[in-house]
XYZ file of C-alpha atoms in Angstrom:
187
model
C 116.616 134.102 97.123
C 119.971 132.315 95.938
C 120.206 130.752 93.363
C 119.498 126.525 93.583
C 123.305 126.262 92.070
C 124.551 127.827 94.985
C 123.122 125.175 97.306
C 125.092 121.815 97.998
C 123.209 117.858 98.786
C 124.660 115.403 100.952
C 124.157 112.147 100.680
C 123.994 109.652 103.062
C 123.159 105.798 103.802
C 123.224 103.397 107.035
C 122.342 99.951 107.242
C 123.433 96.948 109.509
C 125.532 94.390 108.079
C 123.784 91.947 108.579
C 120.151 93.418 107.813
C 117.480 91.509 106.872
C 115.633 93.447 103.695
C 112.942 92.116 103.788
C 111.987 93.375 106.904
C 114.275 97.476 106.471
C 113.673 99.795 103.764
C 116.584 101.040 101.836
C 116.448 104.701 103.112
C 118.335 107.903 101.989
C 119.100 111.425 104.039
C 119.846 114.071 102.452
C 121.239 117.758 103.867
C 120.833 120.549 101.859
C 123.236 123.413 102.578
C 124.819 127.094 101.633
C 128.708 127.577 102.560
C 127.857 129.309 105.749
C 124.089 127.424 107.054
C 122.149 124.395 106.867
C 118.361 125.067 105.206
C 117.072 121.402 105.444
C 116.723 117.751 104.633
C 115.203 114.978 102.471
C 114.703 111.543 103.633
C 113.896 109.208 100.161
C 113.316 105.324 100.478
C 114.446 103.512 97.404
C 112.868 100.368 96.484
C 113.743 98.030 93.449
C 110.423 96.179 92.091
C 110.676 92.547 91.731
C 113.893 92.246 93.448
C 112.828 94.050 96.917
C 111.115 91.136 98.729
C 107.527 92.538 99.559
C 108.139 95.952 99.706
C 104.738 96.703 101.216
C 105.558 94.301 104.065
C 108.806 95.605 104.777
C 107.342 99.256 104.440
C 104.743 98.495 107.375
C 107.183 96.440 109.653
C 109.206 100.091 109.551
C 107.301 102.576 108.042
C 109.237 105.827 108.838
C 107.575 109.040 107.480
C 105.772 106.885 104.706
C 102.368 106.215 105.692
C 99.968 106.591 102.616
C 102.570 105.873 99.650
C 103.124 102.270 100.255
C 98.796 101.449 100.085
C 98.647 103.531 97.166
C 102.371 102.024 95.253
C 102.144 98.538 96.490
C 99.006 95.589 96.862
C 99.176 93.752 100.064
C 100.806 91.146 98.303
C 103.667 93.743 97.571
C 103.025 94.180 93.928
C 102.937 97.605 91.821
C 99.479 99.111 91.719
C 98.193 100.025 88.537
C 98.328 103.559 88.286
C 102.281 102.821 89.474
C 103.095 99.742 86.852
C 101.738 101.939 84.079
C 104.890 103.803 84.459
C 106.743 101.329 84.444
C 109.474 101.496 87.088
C 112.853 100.751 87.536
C 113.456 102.006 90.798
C 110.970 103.576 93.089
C 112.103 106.537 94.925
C 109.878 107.356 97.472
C 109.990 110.916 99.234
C 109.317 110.319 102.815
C 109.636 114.046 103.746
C 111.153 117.077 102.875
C 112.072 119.992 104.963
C 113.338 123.089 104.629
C 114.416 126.309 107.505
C 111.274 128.440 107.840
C 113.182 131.130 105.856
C 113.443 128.887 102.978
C 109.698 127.842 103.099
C 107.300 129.260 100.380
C 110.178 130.396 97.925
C 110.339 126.489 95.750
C 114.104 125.615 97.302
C 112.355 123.063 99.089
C 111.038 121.451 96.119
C 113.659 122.201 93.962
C 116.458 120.687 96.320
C 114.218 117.491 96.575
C 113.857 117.096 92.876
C 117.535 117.459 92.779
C 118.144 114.760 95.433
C 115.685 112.619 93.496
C 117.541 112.609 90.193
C 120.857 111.789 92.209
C 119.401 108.786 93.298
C 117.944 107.908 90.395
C 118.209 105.281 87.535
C 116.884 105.982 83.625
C 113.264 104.390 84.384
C 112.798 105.636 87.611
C 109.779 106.751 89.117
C 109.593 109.469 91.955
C 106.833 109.464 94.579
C 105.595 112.011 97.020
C 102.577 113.020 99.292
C 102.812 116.567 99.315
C 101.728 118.047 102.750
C 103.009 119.975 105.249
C 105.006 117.979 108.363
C 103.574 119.101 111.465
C 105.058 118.045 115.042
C 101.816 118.202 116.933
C 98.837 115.115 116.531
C 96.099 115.182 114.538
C 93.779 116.324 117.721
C 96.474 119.990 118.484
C 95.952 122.926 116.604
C 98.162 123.549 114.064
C 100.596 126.428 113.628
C 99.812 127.492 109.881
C 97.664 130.329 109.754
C 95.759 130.980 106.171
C 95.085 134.439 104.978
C 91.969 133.036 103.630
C 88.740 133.007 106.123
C 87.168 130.893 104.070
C 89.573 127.640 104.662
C 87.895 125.728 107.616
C 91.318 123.509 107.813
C 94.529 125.642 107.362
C 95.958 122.539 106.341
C 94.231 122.443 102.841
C 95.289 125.834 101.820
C 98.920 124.507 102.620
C 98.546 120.943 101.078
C 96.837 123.068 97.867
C 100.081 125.086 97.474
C 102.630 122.353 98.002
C 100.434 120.079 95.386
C 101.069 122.907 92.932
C 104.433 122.981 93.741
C 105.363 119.644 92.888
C 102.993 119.880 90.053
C 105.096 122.444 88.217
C 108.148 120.284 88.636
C 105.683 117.536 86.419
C 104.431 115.434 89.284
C 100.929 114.133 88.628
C 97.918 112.707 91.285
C 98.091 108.619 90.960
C 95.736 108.337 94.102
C 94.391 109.287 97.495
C 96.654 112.458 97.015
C 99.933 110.314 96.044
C 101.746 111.848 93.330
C 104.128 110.419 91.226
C 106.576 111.087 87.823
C 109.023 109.639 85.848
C 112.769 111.070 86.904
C 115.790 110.221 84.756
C 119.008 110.985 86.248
């Protein structure tokens, strides 16, 4: 595996001119890549409490990837939660998805290249967010391709969302709700 040095981020961000924010969220793509391939992508949403005008409102009018992390961050109302004002945020920096080659899956470049990202974008006082599960093209009804070695997992997707939770875990995210996790990222 090489080295996460080895790896370059690209940044970018597209918005109208004349967008209304209260209705878009602020979001971020970002293209992880070696000299000679590209291995995968990050899409992030930032989102600056108190001055964002009802985030949770403009999160549902367009949602994107983000589907659980606004109800878990944000009331209806479009404050913090608890578990989220405890920390105290700056700047939210939510991680919409992540994805990575299938090469590069399994080895923590994934992860790693996300975390990265995330401190780009960040702000001392930031807080990162992320649901960690796997990103499936099929519907909830079609079978899904991940296979577990284990006979005993009845839904391949738990052995999958177990190993990405202890992924992020080791790079200090912690559960804040409904499997929502969340951490502290300093630039």
């Amino acid at each position: 595996m090489e080295p996460l040095q080895r790896f370059a981020l690209s940044y970018e961000m597209r918005h109208f001119a004349e967008a209304n924010w209260a209705r878009k969220a602020e979001r971020w793509s970002v293209t992880f890549y070696l000299p000679d391939e590209r291995v995968g992508t990050a899409e992030i949403t930032r989102v600056i409490p108190g001055v964002t005008p009802n985030p949770h409102a403009a999160l549902e009018a367009d949602p994107g990837l983000l589907d659980r992390i606004p109800r878990v961050v944000f009331t209806d109302t479009g404050e913090l939660s608890a578990p989220v004002a405890a920390l105290r945020p700056t700047l939210l920096l939510l991680l919409e998805s992540v994805e990575v080659k299938a090469k590069w899956r399994g080895t923590g470049v994934g992860t790693g290249l996300a975390v990265t990202a995330l401190r780009r974008l960040a702000v001392p006082g930031a807080v990162a967010v992320c649901y960690p599960a796997p990103i499936h093209d099929h519907g909830p009804d079609e079978p899904c391709s991940f296979t577990s070695q284990d006979p005993e997992v009845r839904r391949p997707d738990e052995e999958a969302m177990a190993r990405l939770r202890r992924a992020w875990g080791r790079h200090g995210f912690a559960p804040i709700g409904e499997g929502v996790h969340a951490r502290r990222i300093d630039p």
